PDB file of C-alpha atoms in Angstrom:
ATOM      1  CA  MET A   1      68.540 128.414 106.961  1.00 97.00           C
ATOM      2  CA  ILE A   2      70.372 130.154 103.951  1.00 98.00           C
ATOM      3  CA  VAL A   3      73.912 131.506 104.204  1.00 98.00           C
ATOM      4  CA  VAL A   4      74.763 134.149 101.708  1.00 98.00           C
ATOM      5  CA  VAL A   5      78.343 135.210 101.452  1.00 98.00           C
ATOM      6  CA  THR A   6      79.137 138.598  99.630  1.00 98.00           C
ATOM      7  CA  PRO A   7      82.923 138.551  99.048  1.00 97.00           C
ATOM      8  CA  ASN A   8      83.149 142.176  97.704  1.00 97.00           C
ATOM      9  CA  PRO A   9      80.342 144.263  99.627  1.00 97.00           C
ATOM     10  CA  ALA A  10      79.564 147.831  98.927  1.00 96.00           C
ATOM     11  CA  LEU A  11      78.072 150.996 100.482  1.00 95.00           C
ATOM     12  CA  ASP A  12      75.239 151.607  97.872  1.00 93.00           C
ATOM     13  CA  LEU A  13      74.639 155.306  97.205  1.00 92.00           C
ATOM     14  CA  THR A  14      71.324 156.071  95.130  1.00 91.00           C
ATOM     15  CA  TRP A  15      70.215 159.406  93.768  1.00 90.00           C
ATOM     16  CA  SER A  16      67.046 159.919  91.719  1.00 89.00           C
ATOM     17  CA  LEU A  17      66.664 162.599  89.159  1.00 89.00           C
ATOM     18  CA  PRO A  18      64.261 163.611  86.408  1.00 91.00           C
ATOM     19  CA  ALA A  19      66.801 162.610  83.634  1.00 89.00           C
ATOM     20  CA  LEU A  20      70.489 162.405  83.316  1.00 91.00           C
ATOM     21  CA  GLU A  21      72.184 164.687  81.088  1.00 88.00           C
ATOM     22  CA  ARG A  22      75.832 164.120  80.202  1.00 86.00           C
ATOM     23  CA  GLY A  23      78.097 166.956  80.847  1.00 87.00           C
ATOM     24  CA  GLU A  24      75.500 168.898  82.876  1.00 85.00           C
ATOM     25  CA  SER A  25      75.107 169.892  86.620  1.00 90.00           C
ATOM     26  CA  HIS A  26      72.024 168.415  88.360  1.00 87.00           C
ATOM     27  CA  ARG A  27      70.408 169.440  91.621  1.00 86.00           C
ATOM     28  CA  VAL A  28      68.765 166.331  93.318  1.00 84.00           C
ATOM     29  CA  ALA A  29      67.154 165.626  96.723  1.00 83.00           C
ATOM     30  CA  ALA A  30      69.122 163.642  99.274  1.00 81.00           C
ATOM     31  CA  GLY A  31      70.400 160.378  98.335  1.00 85.00           C
ATOM     32  CA  HIS A  32      69.785 157.082  99.924  1.00 90.00           C
ATOM     33  CA  THR A  33      72.725 155.106 101.582  1.00 93.00           C
ATOM     34  CA  ARG A  34      72.643 151.513 102.591  1.00 94.00           C
ATOM     35  CA  ALA A  35      74.705 148.294 102.890  1.00 96.00           C
ATOM     36  CA  GLY A  36      74.869 146.622  99.363  1.00 96.00           C
ATOM     37  CA  GLY A  37      76.562 144.189  97.340  1.00 96.00           C
ATOM     38  CA  LYS A  38      74.749 141.393  95.277  1.00 97.00           C
ATOM     39  CA  GLY A  39      74.882 138.999  98.302  1.00 98.00           C
ATOM     40  CA  ILE A  40      73.557 141.585 100.727  1.00 98.00           C
ATOM     41  CA  ASN A  41      70.663 142.368  98.381  1.00 98.00           C
ATOM     42  CA  VAL A  42      69.908 138.459  98.227  1.00 98.00           C
ATOM     43  CA  ALA A  43      69.912 138.447 101.977  1.00 98.00           C
ATOM     44  CA  ARG A  44      67.814 141.418 102.361  1.00 98.00           C
ATOM     45  CA  VAL A  45      65.019 139.960  99.942  1.00 98.00           C
ATOM     46  CA  LEU A  46      65.022 136.632 101.847  1.00 98.00           C
ATOM     47  CA  HIS A  47      64.748 138.347 105.237  1.00 98.00           C
ATOM     48  CA  ALA A  48      61.752 140.259 103.907  1.00 97.00           C
ATOM     49  CA  LEU A  49      60.174 137.094 102.847  1.00 97.00           C
ATOM     50  CA  GLY A  50      60.616 135.616 106.363  1.00 97.00           C
ATOM     51  CA  GLN A  51      63.286 133.061 105.245  1.00 98.00           C
ATOM     52  CA  PRO A  52      65.985 132.389 107.846  1.00 98.00           C
ATOM     53  CA  VAL A  53      69.101 133.776 106.370  1.00 98.00           C
ATOM     54  CA  LEU A  54      72.690 134.772 107.486  1.00 98.00           C
ATOM     55  CA  ALA A  55      74.672 137.190 105.546  1.00 98.00           C
ATOM     56  CA  VAL A  56      78.399 136.685 105.660  1.00 98.00           C
ATOM     57  CA  ALA A  57      80.711 139.407 104.398  1.00 97.00           C
ATOM     58  CA  PRO A  58      84.121 141.145 105.036  1.00 97.00           C
ATOM     59  CA  CYS A  59      83.698 144.543 106.703  1.00 95.00           C
ATOM     60  CA  ALA A  60      86.253 147.341 106.682  1.00 93.00           C
ATOM     61  CA  VAL A  61      87.356 148.207 110.175  1.00 90.00           C
ATOM     62  CA  ALA A  62      87.599 151.909 109.187  1.00 85.00           C
ATOM     63  CA  GLY A  63      85.853 154.548 107.010  1.00 87.00           C
ATOM     64  CA  ASP A  64      82.428 153.423 105.809  1.00 92.00           C
ATOM     65  CA  GLY A  65      82.646 150.037 107.444  1.00 93.00           C
ATOM     66  CA  ALA A  66      80.633 151.271 110.603  1.00 94.00           C
ATOM     67  CA  LEU A  67      77.918 152.620 108.343  1.00 94.00           C
ATOM     68  CA  PHE A  68      77.668 149.242 106.519  1.00 96.00           C
ATOM     69  CA  SER A  69      77.466 147.176 109.667  1.00 95.00           C
ATOM     70  CA  ASP A  70      75.103 149.492 111.486  1.00 95.00           C
ATOM     71  CA  ASP A  71      72.676 149.615 108.515  1.00 96.00           C
ATOM     72  CA  LEU A  72      72.505 145.638 108.478  1.00 96.00           C
ATOM     73  CA  ARG A  73      71.860 145.456 112.067  1.00 93.00           C
ATOM     74  CA  THR A  74      69.209 148.119 111.929  1.00 95.00           C
ATOM     75  CA  ALA A  75      67.482 146.152 109.259  1.00 95.00           C
ATOM     76  CA  GLY A  76      67.454 143.118 111.632  1.00 97.00           C
ATOM     77  CA  ILE A  77      69.389 141.123 109.196  1.00 97.00           C
ATOM     78  CA  PRO A  78      71.481 138.393 110.938  1.00 97.00           C
ATOM     79  CA  VAL A  79      75.124 138.908 109.929  1.00 97.00           C
ATOM     80  CA  GLU A  80      78.576 137.463 110.381  1.00 96.00           C
ATOM     81  CA  LEU A  81      81.054 140.325 109.518  1.00 97.00           C
ATOM     82  CA  VAL A  82      84.735 139.394 109.057  1.00 97.00           C
ATOM     83  CA  PRO A  83      87.056 142.339 109.923  1.00 96.00           C
ATOM     84  CA  VAL A  84      89.297 143.465 107.082  1.00 96.00           C
ATOM     85  CA  HIS A  85      91.680 146.533 106.382  1.00 93.00           C
ATOM     86  CA  GLY A  86      91.286 148.581 103.331  1.00 89.00           C
ATOM     87  CA  ALA A  87      88.406 150.940 102.171  1.00 92.00           C
ATOM     88  CA  LEU A  88      84.974 149.595 101.645  1.00 95.00           C
ATOM     89  CA  ARG A  89      83.981 150.088  98.069  1.00 95.00           C
ATOM     90  CA  ARG A  90      81.153 152.201  96.973  1.00 94.00           C
ATOM     91  CA  SER A  91      78.345 151.646  94.342  1.00 92.00           C
ATOM     92  CA  VAL A  92      76.453 154.773  92.893  1.00 91.00           C
ATOM     93  CA  ALA A  93      73.251 154.327  91.169  1.00 88.00           C
ATOM     94  CA  LEU A  94      71.716 157.212  89.351  1.00 92.00           C
ATOM     95  CA  VAL A  95      68.178 156.379  88.536  1.00 88.00           C
ATOM     96  CA  GLU A  96      66.012 158.538  86.098  1.00 89.00           C
ATOM     97  CA  GLU A  97      62.492 158.946  87.253  1.00 84.00           C
ATOM     98  CA  ALA A  98      60.801 159.107  83.944  1.00 79.00           C
ATOM     99  CA  THR A  99      62.054 155.814  82.651  1.00 81.00           C
ATOM    100  CA  GLY A 100      63.568 154.013  85.804  1.00 80.00           C
ATOM    101  CA  THR A 101      66.717 153.659  83.792  1.00 84.00           C
ATOM    102  CA  ALA A 102      69.808 153.202  86.270  1.00 86.00           C
ATOM    103  CA  THR A 103      73.224 154.218  85.575  1.00 90.00           C
ATOM    104  CA  LEU A 104      75.698 152.556  87.778  1.00 89.00           C
ATOM    105  CA  LEU A 105      79.310 153.305  88.867  1.00 91.00           C
ATOM    106  CA  ASN A 106      80.743 150.400  90.677  1.00 92.00           C
ATOM    107  CA  GLU A 107      84.170 150.825  92.583  1.00 92.00           C
ATOM    108  CA  ARG A 108      86.365 147.680  92.001  1.00 94.00           C
ATOM    109  CA  GLY A 109      87.013 147.550  95.836  1.00 91.00           C
ATOM    110  CA  SER A 110      90.091 147.003  97.867  1.00 93.00           C
ATOM    111  CA  ALA A 111      92.220 143.910  97.726  1.00 93.00           C
ATOM    112  CA  TRP A 112      92.070 141.772 100.942  1.00 92.00           C
ATOM    113  CA  SER A 113      95.231 139.986 102.223  1.00 94.00           C
ATOM    114  CA  ARG A 114      95.187 136.157 101.866  1.00 93.00           C
ATOM    115  CA  THR A 115      94.758 135.859 105.663  1.00 96.00           C
ATOM    116  CA  GLU A 116      91.499 138.021 105.423  1.00 96.00           C
ATOM    117  CA  ILE A 117      90.257 135.981 102.574  1.00 95.00           C
ATOM    118  CA  ALA A 118      91.047 132.877 104.441  1.00 95.00           C
ATOM    119  CA  SER A 119      89.038 134.122 107.462  1.00 96.00           C
ATOM    120  CA  LEU A 120      86.059 134.970 105.323  1.00 97.00           C
ATOM    121  CA  VAL A 121      86.239 131.217 104.024  1.00 96.00           C
ATOM    122  CA  GLN A 122      86.446 129.939 107.448  1.00 96.00           C
ATOM    123  CA  ALA A 123      83.653 132.168 108.856  1.00 97.00           C
ATOM    124  CA  THR A 124      81.413 130.835 105.918  1.00 97.00           C
ATOM    125  CA  ILE A 125      82.117 127.216 106.501  1.00 96.00           C
ATOM    126  CA  ALA A 126      81.722 127.488 110.286  1.00 96.00           C
ATOM    127  CA  ARG A 127      78.030 128.532 109.711  1.00 96.00           C
ATOM    128  CA  LEU A 128      77.089 125.759 107.329  1.00 97.00           C
ATOM    129  CA  SER A 129      76.245 123.196 109.929  1.00 95.00           C
ATOM    130  CA  ASP A 130      72.726 124.817 110.314  1.00 92.00           C
ATOM    131  CA  ALA A 131      72.355 125.628 106.442  1.00 97.00           C
ATOM    132  CA  ARG A 132      70.436 123.880 103.669  1.00 98.00           C
ATOM    133  CA  VAL A 133      71.884 126.426 100.994  1.00 98.00           C
ATOM    134  CA  LEU A 134      74.910 128.482 100.355  1.00 98.00           C
ATOM    135  CA  VAL A 135      74.767 131.359  97.998  1.00 98.00           C
ATOM    136  CA  VAL A 136      77.901 133.051  96.739  1.00 98.00           C
ATOM    137  CA  SER A 137      77.112 136.221  95.164  1.00 98.00           C
ATOM    138  CA  GLY A 138      78.775 139.192  93.489  1.00 97.00           C
ATOM    139  CA  SER A 139      82.121 140.495  92.232  1.00 96.00           C
ATOM    140  CA  LEU A 140      85.438 139.199  93.893  1.00 96.00           C
ATOM    141  CA  PRO A 141      87.889 141.623  95.443  1.00 95.00           C
ATOM    142  CA  PRO A 142      90.968 142.530  93.271  1.00 95.00           C
ATOM    143  CA  GLY A 143      93.669 140.021  93.605  1.00 92.00           C
ATOM    144  CA  THR A 144      91.341 137.170  94.991  1.00 95.00           C
ATOM    145  CA  PRO A 145      93.387 134.018  94.324  1.00 93.00           C
ATOM    146  CA  ASP A 146      92.122 131.438  91.789  1.00 93.00           C
ATOM    147  CA  GLY A 147      90.036 128.719  93.409  1.00 95.00           C
ATOM    148  CA  PHE A 148      88.176 130.893  95.919  1.00 96.00           C
ATOM    149  CA  VAL A 149      84.812 130.030  94.664  1.00 97.00           C
ATOM    150  CA  GLY A 150      85.410 126.610  93.744  1.00 97.00           C
ATOM    151  CA  SER A 151      86.727 125.808  97.232  1.00 96.00           C
ATOM    152  CA  LEU A 152      83.746 127.257  98.733  1.00 97.00           C
ATOM    153  CA  VAL A 153      81.457 125.067  96.548  1.00 98.00           C
ATOM    154  CA  ARG A 154      83.406 122.009  97.355  1.00 97.00           C
ATOM    155  CA  LYS A 155      83.716 122.455 100.947  1.00 97.00           C
ATOM    156  CA  ALA A 156      79.776 123.293 101.198  1.00 98.00           C
ATOM    157  CA  ARG A 157      78.870 120.178  99.026  1.00 97.00           C
ATOM    158  CA  ARG A 158      80.956 117.960 101.308  1.00 97.00           C
ATOM    159  CA  GLN A 159      78.789 119.002 104.071  1.00 96.00           C
ATOM    160  CA  GLY A 160      75.482 118.398 102.016  1.00 97.00           C
ATOM    161  CA  VAL A 161      74.636 121.852 101.528  1.00 98.00           C
ATOM    162  CA  ALA A 162      73.507 123.052  97.989  1.00 98.00           C
ATOM    163  CA  VAL A 163      75.228 125.995  96.345  1.00 98.00           C
ATOM    164  CA  ILE A 164      74.144 128.804  94.222  1.00 98.00           C
ATOM    165  CA  ALA A 165      76.992 130.659  92.601  1.00 98.00           C
ATOM    166  CA  ASP A 166      76.091 134.138  91.111  1.00 98.00           C
ATOM    167  CA  VAL A 167      79.552 135.147  90.131  1.00 98.00           C
ATOM    168  CA  ALA A 168      81.263 136.184  86.817  1.00 95.00           C
ATOM    169  CA  GLY A 169      84.154 135.471  84.545  1.00 95.00           C
ATOM    170  CA  PRO A 170      86.570 132.528  85.425  1.00 96.00           C
ATOM    171  CA  ALA A 171      84.825 132.082  88.824  1.00 97.00           C
ATOM    172  CA  LEU A 172      81.680 131.206  87.147  1.00 98.00           C
ATOM    173  CA  ARG A 173      83.359 128.321  85.339  1.00 98.00           C
ATOM    174  CA  GLU A 174      84.985 127.531  88.621  1.00 98.00           C
ATOM    175  CA  ALA A 175      81.760 127.068  90.407  1.00 98.00           C
ATOM    176  CA  ALA A 176      80.472 124.808  87.505  1.00 98.00           C
ATOM    177  CA  HIS A 177      83.470 122.634  87.681  1.00 98.00           C
ATOM    178  CA  ALA A 178      83.163 122.223  91.294  1.00 98.00           C
ATOM    179  CA  GLY A 179      79.602 120.947  91.029  1.00 98.00           C
ATOM    180  CA  ALA A 180      77.442 123.977  92.017  1.00 98.00           C
ATOM    181  CA  ASP A 181      73.758 123.086  92.201  1.00 98.00           C
ATOM    182  CA  LEU A 182      72.965 126.180  90.294  1.00 98.00           C
ATOM    183  CA  VAL A 183      75.138 128.996  88.545  1.00 98.00           C
ATOM    184  CA  LYS A 184      73.275 132.185  87.598  1.00 98.00           C
ATOM    185  CA  PRO A 185      74.773 134.416  84.893  1.00 98.00           C
ATOM    186  CA  ASN A 186      73.205 137.192  83.076  1.00 96.00           C
ATOM    187  CA  ALA A 187      73.348 137.434  79.171  1.00 96.00           C
ATOM    188  CA  VAL A 188      76.784 139.372  79.169  1.00 96.00           C
ATOM    189  CA  GLU A 189      78.160 137.139  81.808  1.00 97.00           C
ATOM    190  CA  LEU A 190      77.257 134.001  79.958  1.00 97.00           C
ATOM    191  CA  VAL A 191      79.165 135.184  76.889  1.00 97.00           C
ATOM    192  CA  GLU A 192      82.217 136.376  78.771  1.00 97.00           C
ATOM    193  CA  ALA A 193      82.474 133.162  80.853  1.00 97.00           C
ATOM    194  CA  THR A 194      82.019 130.660  78.224  1.00 97.00           C
ATOM    195  CA  GLY A 195      82.879 132.583  74.882  1.00 97.00           C
ATOM    196  CA  ALA A 196      79.659 131.311  73.250  1.00 97.00           C
ATOM    197  CA  ALA A 197      77.628 133.829  71.519  1.00 95.00           C
ATOM    198  CA  ASP A 198      74.596 131.667  71.390  1.00 96.00           C
ATOM    199  CA  PRO A 199      72.965 131.442  74.907  1.00 96.00           C
ATOM    200  CA  ALA A 200      72.154 127.686  74.260  1.00 96.00           C
ATOM    201  CA  ASP A 201      75.792 126.989  73.728  1.00 97.00           C
ATOM    202  CA  GLY A 202      76.904 128.980  76.677  1.00 97.00           C
ATOM    203  CA  ILE A 203      74.304 127.121  78.877  1.00 97.00           C
ATOM    204  CA  ARG A 204      75.400 123.696  77.542  1.00 97.00           C
ATOM    205  CA  ARG A 205      78.902 124.402  78.292  1.00 97.00           C
ATOM    206  CA  LEU A 206      78.119 125.316  81.874  1.00 98.00           C
ATOM    207  CA  LEU A 207      76.199 122.146  82.319  1.00 98.00           C
ATOM    208  CA  ASP A 208      78.961 120.121  80.635  1.00 97.00           C
ATOM    209  CA  ASP A 209      81.499 121.708  83.082  1.00 97.00           C
ATOM    210  CA  GLY A 210      79.396 120.233  85.986  1.00 97.00           C
ATOM    211  CA  ALA A 211      76.702 122.651  87.013  1.00 98.00           C
ATOM    212  CA  ARG A 212      73.648 120.819  87.923  1.00 98.00           C
ATOM    213  CA  MET A 213      71.386 123.772  86.807  1.00 98.00           C
ATOM    214  CA  VAL A 214      71.926 127.080  84.997  1.00 98.00           C
ATOM    215  CA  ALA A 215      69.661 129.937  85.613  1.00 98.00           C
ATOM    216  CA  ALA A 216      70.354 132.624  82.900  1.00 98.00           C
ATOM    217  CA  SER A 217      68.697 136.012  82.969  1.00 97.00           C
ATOM    218  CA  PHE A 218      68.071 138.186  79.883  1.00 96.00           C
ATOM    219  CA  GLY A 219      66.840 141.417  81.403  1.00 92.00           C
ATOM    220  CA  ALA A 220      63.227 142.417  80.045  1.00 90.00           C
ATOM    221  CA  ASP A 221      63.356 139.204  77.964  1.00 94.00           C
ATOM    222  CA  GLY A 222      62.996 137.098  81.130  1.00 96.00           C
ATOM    223  CA  LEU A 223      65.037 134.153  82.452  1.00 97.00           C
ATOM    224  CA  CYS A 224      65.465 130.563  81.843  1.00 97.00           C
ATOM    225  CA  ILE A 225      66.242 127.613  84.183  1.00 98.00           C
ATOM    226  CA  ALA A 226      68.101 124.712  82.543  1.00 98.00           C
ATOM    227  CA  ARG A 227      69.474 121.339  83.418  1.00 97.00           C
ATOM    228  CA  SER A 228      71.147 118.303  81.481  1.00 94.00           C
ATOM    229  CA  GLU A 229      68.805 116.017  79.928  1.00 90.00           C
ATOM    230  CA  GLY A 230      70.252 113.134  77.935  1.00 87.00           C
ATOM    231  CA  SER A 231      72.827 114.361  75.424  1.00 85.00           C
ATOM    232  CA  GLY A 232      71.424 117.952  75.593  1.00 88.00           C
ATOM    233  CA  PHE A 233      69.471 120.028  78.154  1.00 94.00           C
ATOM    234  CA  GLU A 234      65.944 120.988  79.159  1.00 97.00           C
ATOM    235  CA  ALA A 235      65.195 124.607  79.586  1.00 97.00           C
ATOM    236  CA  VAL A 236      62.061 126.534  80.623  1.00 98.00           C
ATOM    237  CA  SER A 237      61.688 130.221  80.319  1.00 98.00           C
ATOM    238  CA  ALA A 238      59.507 132.741  82.154  1.00 98.00           C
ATOM    239  CA  ARG A 239      59.010 136.499  81.697  1.00 96.00           C
ATOM    240  CA  MET A 240      56.252 139.104  82.562  1.00 96.00           C
ATOM    241  CA  PRO A 241      53.590 139.824  79.831  1.00 95.00           C
ATOM    242  CA  GLN A 242      55.160 143.418  79.357  1.00 92.00           C
ATOM    243  CA  PRO A 243      58.409 145.087  80.438  1.00 89.00           C
ATOM    244  CA  LEU A 244      58.137 147.017  83.646  1.00 91.00           C
ATOM    245  CA  ARG A 245      59.143 150.484  84.166  1.00 86.00           C
ATOM    246  CA  GLY A 246      61.362 150.732  87.309  1.00 86.00           C
ATOM    247  CA  ASN A 247      64.784 150.367  88.662  1.00 84.00           C
ATOM    248  CA  ALA A 248      66.128 146.920  87.621  1.00 89.00           C
ATOM    249  CA  THR A 249      69.407 147.129  89.632  1.00 88.00           C
ATOM    250  CA  GLY A 250      68.400 144.312  92.043  1.00 93.00           C
ATOM    251  CA  ALA A 251      66.311 142.177  89.795  1.00 95.00           C
ATOM    252  CA  GLY A 252      68.764 139.390  89.317  1.00 96.00           C
ATOM    253  CA  ASP A 253      69.400 139.385  93.172  1.00 98.00           C
ATOM    254  CA  ALA A 254      65.780 138.844  93.849  1.00 98.00           C
ATOM    255  CA  ALA A 255      65.677 136.019  91.274  1.00 98.00           C
ATOM    256  CA  VAL A 256      68.545 134.393  93.178  1.00 98.00           C
ATOM    257  CA  ALA A 257      66.632 134.728  96.459  1.00 98.00           C
ATOM    258  CA  SER A 258      63.709 132.996  94.933  1.00 98.00           C
ATOM    259  CA  LEU A 259      65.846 130.122  93.681  1.00 98.00           C
ATOM    260  CA  ALA A 260      67.650 129.662  97.015  1.00 98.00           C
ATOM    261  CA  ARG A 261      64.224 129.525  98.852  1.00 98.00           C
ATOM    262  CA  ASP A 262      62.898 127.019  96.415  1.00 98.00           C
ATOM    263  CA  LEU A 263      66.136 124.822  96.804  1.00 98.00           C
ATOM    264  CA  VAL A 264      65.397 124.805 100.594  1.00 97.00           C
ATOM    265  CA  ASP A 265      62.001 123.781  99.879  1.00 97.00           C
ATOM    266  CA  GLY A 266      63.077 120.968  97.648  1.00 96.00           C
ATOM    267  CA  VAL A 267      61.277 122.458  94.449  1.00 97.00           C
ATOM    268  CA  GLY A 268      62.596 120.652  91.362  1.00 94.00           C
ATOM    269  CA  ASP A 269      60.089 121.426  88.672  1.00 97.00           C
ATOM    270  CA  LEU A 270      61.623 123.955  86.177  1.00 98.00           C
ATOM    271  CA  ALA A 271      58.577 125.587  85.395  1.00 98.00           C
ATOM    272  CA  THR A 272      57.812 126.454  89.150  1.00 98.00           C
ATOM    273  CA  LEU A 273      61.457 127.530  89.559  1.00 98.00           C
ATOM    274  CA  ALA A 274      61.397 129.882  86.537  1.00 98.00           C
ATOM    275  CA  ARG A 275      57.771 131.431  87.361  1.00 98.00           C
ATOM    276  CA  ARG A 276      58.722 132.195  90.865  1.00 98.00           C
ATOM    277  CA  ALA A 277      62.092 133.716  90.067  1.00 98.00           C
ATOM    278  CA  ALA A 278      60.627 135.756  87.188  1.00 98.00           C
ATOM    279  CA  GLY A 279      57.845 137.152  89.405  1.00 98.00           C
ATOM    280  CA  LEU A 280      60.138 138.165  92.303  1.00 98.00           C
ATOM    281  CA  SER A 281      62.526 139.676  89.904  1.00 97.00           C
ATOM    282  CA  ALA A 282      59.860 141.700  88.419  1.00 97.00           C
ATOM    283  CA  ALA A 283      58.778 142.711  91.969  1.00 97.00           C
ATOM    284  CA  ALA A 284      62.411 144.110  92.457  1.00 96.00           C
ATOM    285  CA  VAL A 285      61.922 146.306  89.489  1.00 94.00           C
ATOM    286  CA  LEU A 286      58.912 147.964  91.260  1.00 94.00           C
ATOM    287  CA  ALA A 287      60.717 148.589  94.330  1.00 93.00           C
ATOM    288  CA  SER A 288      62.796 151.806  95.075  1.00 86.00           C
ATOM    289  CA  TYR A 289      65.972 150.137  95.963  1.00 89.00           C
ATOM    290  CA  ALA A 290      68.151 147.054  95.356  1.00 90.00           C
ATOM    291  CA  GLY A 291      67.327 144.340  97.954  1.00 94.00           C
ATOM    292  CA  GLU A 292      63.669 145.291  98.141  1.00 95.00           C
ATOM    293  CA  VAL A 293      60.689 143.663  96.354  1.00 97.00           C
ATOM    294  CA  SER A 294      57.207 145.177  95.824  1.00 96.00           C
ATOM    295  CA  SER A 295      54.433 143.508  97.893  1.00 96.00           C
ATOM    296  CA  THR A 296      52.741 142.620  94.629  1.00 96.00           C
ATOM    297  CA  TYR A 297      55.042 139.795  94.036  1.00 96.00           C
ATOM    298  CA  PRO A 298      52.336 137.006  94.452  1.00 97.00           C
ATOM    299  CA  ALA A 299      50.292 138.523  91.630  1.00 97.00           C
ATOM    300  CA  LEU A 300      53.519 139.040  89.523  1.00 97.00           C
ATOM    301  CA  ILE A 301      54.420 135.375  89.972  1.00 97.00           C
ATOM    302  CA  SER A 302      50.882 134.277  88.759  1.00 97.00           C
ATOM    303  CA  GLU A 303      51.169 136.627  85.751  1.00 97.00           C
ATOM    304  CA  ALA A 304      54.489 135.142  84.587  1.00 97.00           C
ATOM    305  CA  ILE A 305      54.261 133.626  81.151  1.00 97.00           C
ATOM    306  CA  VAL A 306      56.081 130.165  81.131  1.00 98.00           C
ATOM    307  CA  ALA A 307      57.382 128.457  77.888  1.00 97.00           C
ATOM    308  CA  PRO A 308      59.760 125.861  76.926  1.00 97.00           C
ATOM    309  CA  GLY A 309      63.267 126.834  75.802  1.00 96.00           C
ATOM    310  CA  ILE A 310      65.347 130.060  76.094  1.00 94.00           C
ATOM    311  CA  PRO A 311      63.521 133.317  76.012  1.00 90.00           C
ATOM    312  CA  ARG A 312      63.345 134.916  72.738  1.00 81.00           C
ATOM    313  CA  SER A 313      64.308 138.649  72.287  1.00 75.00           C
ATOM    314  CA  ARG A 314      61.364 141.221  72.157  1.00 58.00           C
ATOM    315  CA  GLU A 315      61.197 145.044  71.981  1.00 47.00           C
ATOM    316  CA  ARG A 316      62.101 146.635  75.441  1.00 36.00           C
ATOM    317  CA  THR A 317      59.481 149.500  75.455  1.00 33.00           C
ATOM    318  CA  PRO A 318      58.437 149.874  78.993  1.00 34.00           C
ATOM    319  CA  ALA A 319      54.643 149.620  79.721  1.00 31.00           C
TER     320      ALA A 319
END
């Protein structure tokens, strides 16, 4: 089983419109509402793939908390919800139909008390006895104490559970220092966490910190999987032959789902890890909402172009 913890979940609101014009009024069809947050998206993809998964998240006892919990249960996703006070944050996506460009408005969320954060950690650790992989994914609530992510990583690894951390900022370095099996920054997060403008330097710093593998994503340029090799590192990249037109909001979460499933299956070949992650990520771009993947993902996986090293930049003209 894979346990996925989402420290700062959200109620995702998505509207589609022909084009977004700044400063103008737009008439749109009814929006789409669902439980979200990066970890919830990962759990949705794993559930859709038939992978045993448990989503762990705090859930507001008032306001939108009922909508959040009801949506997960209606979707059939096994959940462990930790009651917290304070409002559930909202994430708004405005998706332009012509290009698939998504404009996101992400609330920061409410600050949970130390007792509530401790309850979330306890609920997560209690579920690890049946787990092979723990995924910690998404932003952290305001005021989360330093050491939250590192503590989860160390506790899980002491139980023999592999850990994937898809977090940002200092928490990313924290996860690496704690010995996470894989950390997954995007291009911006890689620079912010490490201070390195060169992706190779950033990846090297995370590996030197103690991460066993780094999966760095670069949008339409693809992704790479790297691990230490001698005094340097070995990296393999994968991307689609052409950029895809669609909503890329949940693409990184689909890649994390692919990597988590492969860790459960014991896949260690970097090329296989990269190919499958790139293909499933592409399938998320072709889906309507974050947390979904197109049924064409097997074909997309086979089409992914795999090469040694870090992806090179290319023009991002959708095809």
